[in-house]
Amino acid sequence: MTKIKPRLIALLIAAVILLTGVYFLTRSKEQTPSSGNLLQNASFAEKDAEGMPENWYTDAYFPHADTRYEWTQDGAHIVNNQLNDARFAQQVSVSPNTLYCLEGKIKASAEGGWGANLSIEGVYIYPESVFESSGEWQEVRLYGRTGEHQQSLTVYARLGGYSGESIGEAWFKD
């Protein structure tokens, strides 16, 4: 009986090693976090011919509200002079069932609603909102996994949010 135990232990160790190897060899690349930046002009450093952040478009819950969008040397800038959910937006291609991280820096002086934040269209979860940063950049981060068949998503750098309009101003970069 004492000779069987070392063989059994060796066999179990070999099985664990084999199963671990099979797992890593067959694991889909889509299960691993993607690296690199998928956003174009993610830093908001480049402006287009109209003087707006290149590769970004603007959108708002109240499109005719007193809201101003601009490019500055400090980054993309939104001013809501009345309550609104205003945002710079960009659609990006993604891989299905893949973990992504959305992160950036925000500077804000905002009141009400969701304040200044980064978010994904159609997703009602926000990283921490920034209301008053006293002129300092605050880094925010949001993790999420794409759907089984998802090929794209829209990223928002926004002042306000779904059912949470804000007033004030915000800057976004990186």
PDB file of C-alpha atoms in Angstrom:
ATOM      1  CA  MET A   1       0.000   0.000   0.000  1.00  0.00           C
ATOM      2  CA  THR A   2       2.857   2.415   0.643  1.00  0.00           C
ATOM      3  CA  LYS A   3       4.005   2.115  -2.990  1.00  0.00           C
ATOM      4  CA  ILE A   4       0.549   3.147  -4.299  1.00  0.00           C
ATOM      5  CA  LYS A   5       0.438   6.447  -2.399  1.00  0.00           C
ATOM      6  CA  PRO A   6       3.501   8.018  -4.101  1.00  0.00           C
ATOM      7  CA  ARG A   7       2.203   6.866  -7.496  1.00  0.00           C
ATOM      8  CA  LEU A   8      -1.255   8.245  -6.755  1.00  0.00           C
ATOM      9  CA  ILE A   9       0.202  11.555  -5.618  1.00  0.00           C
ATOM     10  CA  ALA A  10       2.421  11.747  -8.732  1.00  0.00           C
ATOM     11  CA  LEU A  11      -0.578  10.922 -10.928  1.00  0.00           C
ATOM     12  CA  LEU A  12      -2.701  13.637  -9.273  1.00  0.00           C
ATOM     13  CA  ILE A  13       0.080  16.214  -9.680  1.00  0.00           C
ATOM     14  CA  ALA A  14       0.472  15.267 -13.351  1.00  0.00           C
ATOM     15  CA  ALA A  15      -3.309  15.585 -13.861  1.00  0.00           C
ATOM     16  CA  VAL A  16      -3.357  19.059 -12.261  1.00  0.00           C
ATOM     17  CA  ILE A  17      -0.439  20.183 -14.439  1.00  0.00           C
ATOM     18  CA  LEU A  18      -2.118  18.773 -17.546  1.00  0.00           C
ATOM     19  CA  LEU A  19      -5.460  20.419 -16.767  1.00  0.00           C
ATOM     20  CA  THR A  20      -3.755  23.737 -16.026  1.00  0.00           C
ATOM     21  CA  GLY A  21      -1.928  23.563 -19.346  1.00  0.00           C
ATOM     22  CA  VAL A  22      -5.113  22.720 -21.236  1.00  0.00           C
ATOM     23  CA  TYR A  23      -6.889  25.623 -19.541  1.00  0.00           C
ATOM     24  CA  PHE A  24      -4.270  28.184 -20.568  1.00  0.00           C
ATOM     25  CA  LEU A  25      -3.952  26.792 -24.096  1.00  0.00           C
ATOM     26  CA  THR A  26      -7.695  26.776 -24.772  1.00  0.00           C
ATOM     27  CA  ARG A  27      -8.573  29.966 -22.915  1.00  0.00           C
ATOM     28  CA  SER A  28      -9.961  32.506 -25.385  1.00  0.00           C
ATOM     29  CA  LYS A  29      -7.925  35.636 -25.967  1.00  0.00           C
ATOM     30  CA  GLU A  30     -11.196  37.514 -25.497  1.00  0.00           C
ATOM     31  CA  GLN A  31     -11.147  36.539 -21.827  1.00  0.00           C
ATOM     32  CA  THR A  32      -7.984  38.509 -21.113  1.00  0.00           C
ATOM     33  CA  PRO A  33      -8.010  42.261 -20.564  1.00  0.00           C
ATOM     34  CA  SER A  34      -7.209  44.266 -23.674  1.00  0.00           C
ATOM     35  CA  SER A  35      -4.199  46.516 -23.565  1.00  0.00           C
ATOM     36  CA  GLY A  36      -3.594  49.814 -25.295  1.00  0.00           C
ATOM     37  CA  ASN A  37      -5.889  52.744 -25.845  1.00  0.00           C
ATOM     38  CA  LEU A  38      -8.850  52.234 -28.171  1.00  0.00           C
ATOM     39  CA  LEU A  39      -9.900  55.893 -28.144  1.00  0.00           C
ATOM     40  CA  GLN A  40      -8.617  58.277 -30.782  1.00  0.00           C
ATOM     41  CA  ASN A  41      -7.273  61.515 -29.282  1.00  0.00           C
ATOM     42  CA  ALA A  42      -7.924  60.153 -25.786  1.00  0.00           C
ATOM     43  CA  SER A  43      -5.834  62.952 -24.307  1.00  0.00           C
ATOM     44  CA  PHE A  44      -8.003  65.610 -26.016  1.00  0.00           C
ATOM     45  CA  ALA A  45      -4.686  67.227 -27.046  1.00  0.00           C
ATOM     46  CA  GLU A  46      -5.621  67.568 -30.728  1.00  0.00           C
ATOM     47  CA  LYS A  47      -8.285  69.889 -32.097  1.00  0.00           C
ATOM     48  CA  ASP A  48     -10.073  69.772 -35.428  1.00  0.00           C
ATOM     49  CA  ALA A  49     -10.628  72.550 -37.988  1.00  0.00           C
ATOM     50  CA  GLU A  50     -13.592  73.882 -35.961  1.00  0.00           C
ATOM     51  CA  GLY A  51     -11.458  74.127 -32.813  1.00  0.00           C
ATOM     52  CA  MET A  52     -13.138  71.159 -31.098  1.00  0.00           C
ATOM     53  CA  PRO A  53     -11.462  67.999 -29.738  1.00  0.00           C
ATOM     54  CA  GLU A  54     -10.598  65.876 -32.776  1.00  0.00           C
ATOM     55  CA  ASN A  55     -12.457  62.535 -33.164  1.00  0.00           C
ATOM     56  CA  TRP A  56     -15.060  63.477 -30.544  1.00  0.00           C
ATOM     57  CA  TYR A  57     -18.621  64.706 -31.094  1.00  0.00           C
ATOM     58  CA  THR A  58     -20.954  66.495 -28.697  1.00  0.00           C
ATOM     59  CA  ASP A  59     -24.325  65.359 -27.430  1.00  0.00           C
ATOM     60  CA  ALA A  60     -26.756  66.460 -24.718  1.00  0.00           C
ATOM     61  CA  TYR A  61     -30.020  65.503 -23.070  1.00  0.00           C
ATOM     62  CA  PHE A  62     -31.246  69.066 -23.649  1.00  0.00           C
ATOM     63  CA  PRO A  63     -29.634  69.935 -27.015  1.00  0.00           C
ATOM     64  CA  HIS A  64     -30.903  73.545 -26.934  1.00  0.00           C
ATOM     65  CA  ALA A  65     -29.848  74.285 -23.353  1.00  0.00           C
ATOM     66  CA  ASP A  66     -27.274  76.935 -22.489  1.00  0.00           C
ATOM     67  CA  THR A  67     -24.289  74.573 -22.787  1.00  0.00           C
ATOM     68  CA  ARG A  68     -20.876  75.313 -24.259  1.00  0.00           C
ATOM     69  CA  TYR A  69     -18.287  72.802 -25.520  1.00  0.00           C
ATOM     70  CA  GLU A  70     -14.706  73.728 -26.309  1.00  0.00           C
ATOM     71  CA  TRP A  71     -11.159  72.570 -26.708  1.00  0.00           C
ATOM     72  CA  THR A  72      -8.614  74.164 -24.363  1.00  0.00           C
ATOM     73  CA  GLN A  73      -4.956  73.515 -23.637  1.00  0.00           C
ATOM     74  CA  ASP A  74      -6.200  71.959 -20.391  1.00  0.00           C
ATOM     75  CA  GLY A  75      -8.382  69.430 -22.260  1.00  0.00           C
ATOM     76  CA  ALA A  76     -11.980  69.126 -23.393  1.00  0.00           C
ATOM     77  CA  HIS A  77     -14.212  71.625 -21.582  1.00  0.00           C
ATOM     78  CA  ILE A  78     -17.980  71.586 -20.976  1.00  0.00           C
ATOM     79  CA  VAL A  79     -19.923  74.434 -19.384  1.00  0.00           C
ATOM     80  CA  ASN A  80     -23.557  73.872 -18.387  1.00  0.00           C
ATOM     81  CA  ASN A  81     -25.110  77.240 -17.526  1.00  0.00           C
ATOM     82  CA  GLN A  82     -28.339  75.389 -16.735  1.00  0.00           C
ATOM     83  CA  LEU A  83     -29.050  71.815 -15.711  1.00  0.00           C
ATOM     84  CA  ASN A  84     -28.091  69.401 -18.487  1.00  0.00           C
ATOM     85  CA  ASP A  85     -26.441  66.082 -19.271  1.00  0.00           C
ATOM     86  CA  ALA A  86     -23.847  67.261 -21.795  1.00  0.00           C
ATOM     87  CA  ARG A  87     -21.032  65.120 -23.145  1.00  0.00           C
ATOM     88  CA  PHE A  88     -18.191  64.583 -25.533  1.00  0.00           C
ATOM     89  CA  ALA A  89     -18.711  61.173 -27.143  1.00  0.00           C
ATOM     90  CA  GLN A  90     -16.741  58.700 -29.220  1.00  0.00           C
ATOM     91  CA  GLN A  91     -17.711  55.300 -30.562  1.00  0.00           C
ATOM     92  CA  VAL A  92     -15.017  52.613 -30.419  1.00  0.00           C
ATOM     93  CA  SER A  93     -14.722  49.068 -31.721  1.00  0.00           C
ATOM     94  CA  VAL A  94     -14.407  46.403 -29.030  1.00  0.00           C
ATOM     95  CA  SER A  95     -14.090  42.648 -28.790  1.00  0.00           C
ATOM     96  CA  PRO A  96     -16.950  40.567 -27.393  1.00  0.00           C
ATOM     97  CA  ASN A  97     -16.797  39.263 -23.819  1.00  0.00           C
ATOM     98  CA  THR A  98     -13.663  41.275 -23.032  1.00  0.00           C
ATOM     99  CA  LEU A  99     -12.705  43.194 -19.903  1.00  0.00           C
ATOM    100  CA  TYR A 100     -11.949  46.893 -20.451  1.00  0.00           C
ATOM    101  CA  CYS A 101     -10.889  49.784 -18.251  1.00  0.00           C
ATOM    102  CA  LEU A 102     -12.095  53.326 -18.913  1.00  0.00           C
ATOM    103  CA  GLU A 103      -9.948  55.845 -17.085  1.00  0.00           C
ATOM    104  CA  GLY A 104      -9.147  59.503 -17.331  1.00  0.00           C
ATOM    105  CA  LYS A 105      -8.638  62.739 -15.447  1.00  0.00           C
ATOM    106  CA  ILE A 106     -11.354  65.226 -14.552  1.00  0.00           C
ATOM    107  CA  LYS A 107     -11.280  68.728 -13.137  1.00  0.00           C
ATOM    108  CA  ALA A 108     -14.653  70.196 -12.182  1.00  0.00           C
ATOM    109  CA  SER A 109     -16.771  72.714 -10.385  1.00  0.00           C
ATOM    110  CA  ALA A 110     -20.252  71.228 -10.670  1.00  0.00           C
ATOM    111  CA  GLU A 111     -23.492  70.991  -8.739  1.00  0.00           C
ATOM    112  CA  GLY A 112     -26.354  68.532  -8.774  1.00  0.00           C
ATOM    113  CA  GLY A 113     -26.977  65.316 -10.627  1.00  0.00           C
ATOM    114  CA  TRP A 114     -23.990  63.120 -11.421  1.00  0.00           C
ATOM    115  CA  GLY A 115     -21.399  65.911 -11.637  1.00  0.00           C
ATOM    116  CA  ALA A 116     -18.494  65.328 -14.034  1.00  0.00           C
ATOM    117  CA  ASN A 117     -17.785  61.712 -14.934  1.00  0.00           C
ATOM    118  CA  LEU A 118     -16.737  59.158 -17.528  1.00  0.00           C
ATOM    119  CA  SER A 119     -19.304  56.608 -18.634  1.00  0.00           C
ATOM    120  CA  ILE A 120     -20.523  54.263 -21.343  1.00  0.00           C
ATOM    121  CA  GLU A 121     -23.687  54.871 -23.361  1.00  0.00           C
ATOM    122  CA  GLY A 122     -26.583  52.765 -22.139  1.00  0.00           C
ATOM    123  CA  VAL A 123     -24.821  51.733 -18.911  1.00  0.00           C
ATOM    124  CA  TYR A 124     -26.183  53.328 -15.762  1.00  0.00           C
ATOM    125  CA  ILE A 125     -23.107  52.807 -13.600  1.00  0.00           C
ATOM    126  CA  TYR A 126     -20.646  55.626 -13.058  1.00  0.00           C
ATOM    127  CA  PRO A 127     -17.211  55.739 -11.507  1.00  0.00           C
ATOM    128  CA  GLU A 128     -16.944  58.289  -8.752  1.00  0.00           C
ATOM    129  CA  SER A 129     -18.330  61.608  -9.911  1.00  0.00           C
ATOM    130  CA  VAL A 130     -16.295  64.776  -9.531  1.00  0.00           C
ATOM    131  CA  PHE A 131     -18.148  67.806  -8.208  1.00  0.00           C
ATOM    132  CA  GLU A 132     -15.460  70.129  -6.825  1.00  0.00           C
ATOM    133  CA  SER A 133     -11.824  69.382  -7.523  1.00  0.00           C
ATOM    134  CA  SER A 134     -10.434  72.774  -6.413  1.00  0.00           C
ATOM    135  CA  GLY A 135      -8.590  73.128  -9.711  1.00  0.00           C
ATOM    136  CA  GLU A 136      -6.825  69.765  -9.323  1.00  0.00           C
ATOM    137  CA  TRP A 137      -7.103  66.803 -11.700  1.00  0.00           C
ATOM    138  CA  GLN A 138      -8.785  63.731 -10.232  1.00  0.00           C
ATOM    139  CA  GLU A 139      -8.281  60.326 -11.812  1.00  0.00           C
ATOM    140  CA  VAL A 140     -11.382  58.183 -12.269  1.00  0.00           C
ATOM    141  CA  ARG A 141     -11.614  54.578 -13.433  1.00  0.00           C
ATOM    142  CA  LEU A 142     -14.422  52.258 -14.523  1.00  0.00           C
ATOM    143  CA  TYR A 143     -14.094  48.561 -15.399  1.00  0.00           C
ATOM    144  CA  GLY A 144     -16.568  46.596 -17.468  1.00  0.00           C
ATOM    145  CA  ARG A 145     -16.951  43.549 -19.658  1.00  0.00           C
ATOM    146  CA  THR A 146     -18.472  43.731 -23.117  1.00  0.00           C
ATOM    147  CA  GLY A 147     -21.412  41.550 -24.093  1.00  0.00           C
ATOM    148  CA  GLU A 148     -21.114  38.166 -25.756  1.00  0.00           C
ATOM    149  CA  HIS A 149     -21.694  39.592 -29.256  1.00  0.00           C
ATOM    150  CA  GLN A 150     -20.811  43.260 -28.671  1.00  0.00           C
ATOM    151  CA  GLN A 151     -18.658  44.910 -31.351  1.00  0.00           C
ATOM    152  CA  SER A 152     -18.743  48.586 -30.320  1.00  0.00           C
ATOM    153  CA  LEU A 153     -19.591  50.988 -27.523  1.00  0.00           C
ATOM    154  CA  THR A 154     -19.750  54.750 -27.027  1.00  0.00           C
ATOM    155  CA  VAL A 155     -17.591  56.437 -24.400  1.00  0.00           C
ATOM    156  CA  TYR A 156     -18.785  59.651 -22.739  1.00  0.00           C
ATOM    157  CA  ALA A 157     -16.802  62.392 -20.996  1.00  0.00           C
ATOM    158  CA  ARG A 158     -19.774  64.147 -19.477  1.00  0.00           C
ATOM    159  CA  LEU A 159     -21.150  66.752 -17.146  1.00  0.00           C
ATOM    160  CA  GLY A 160     -24.369  65.255 -15.838  1.00  0.00           C
ATOM    161  CA  GLY A 161     -25.823  61.810 -16.373  1.00  0.00           C
ATOM    162  CA  TYR A 162     -28.952  59.779 -16.955  1.00  0.00           C
ATOM    163  CA  SER A 163     -31.643  61.307 -14.721  1.00  0.00           C
ATOM    164  CA  GLY A 164     -28.943  63.387 -13.075  1.00  0.00           C
ATOM    165  CA  GLU A 165     -28.441  66.683 -14.882  1.00  0.00           C
ATOM    166  CA  SER A 166     -25.689  68.948 -13.543  1.00  0.00           C
ATOM    167  CA  ILE A 167     -24.774  72.615 -13.715  1.00  0.00           C
ATOM    168  CA  GLY A 168     -21.237  73.999 -13.710  1.00  0.00           C
ATOM    169  CA  GLU A 169     -18.124  73.183 -15.707  1.00  0.00           C
ATOM    170  CA  ALA A 170     -15.734  70.283 -16.254  1.00  0.00           C
ATOM    171  CA  TRP A 171     -12.465  69.531 -18.042  1.00  0.00           C
ATOM    172  CA  PHE A 172     -11.388  66.106 -19.281  1.00  0.00           C
ATOM    173  CA  LYS A 173      -8.010  64.724 -20.362  1.00  0.00           C
ATOM    174  CA  ASP A 174      -5.956  61.530 -20.673  1.00  0.00           C
TER     175      ASP A 174
END
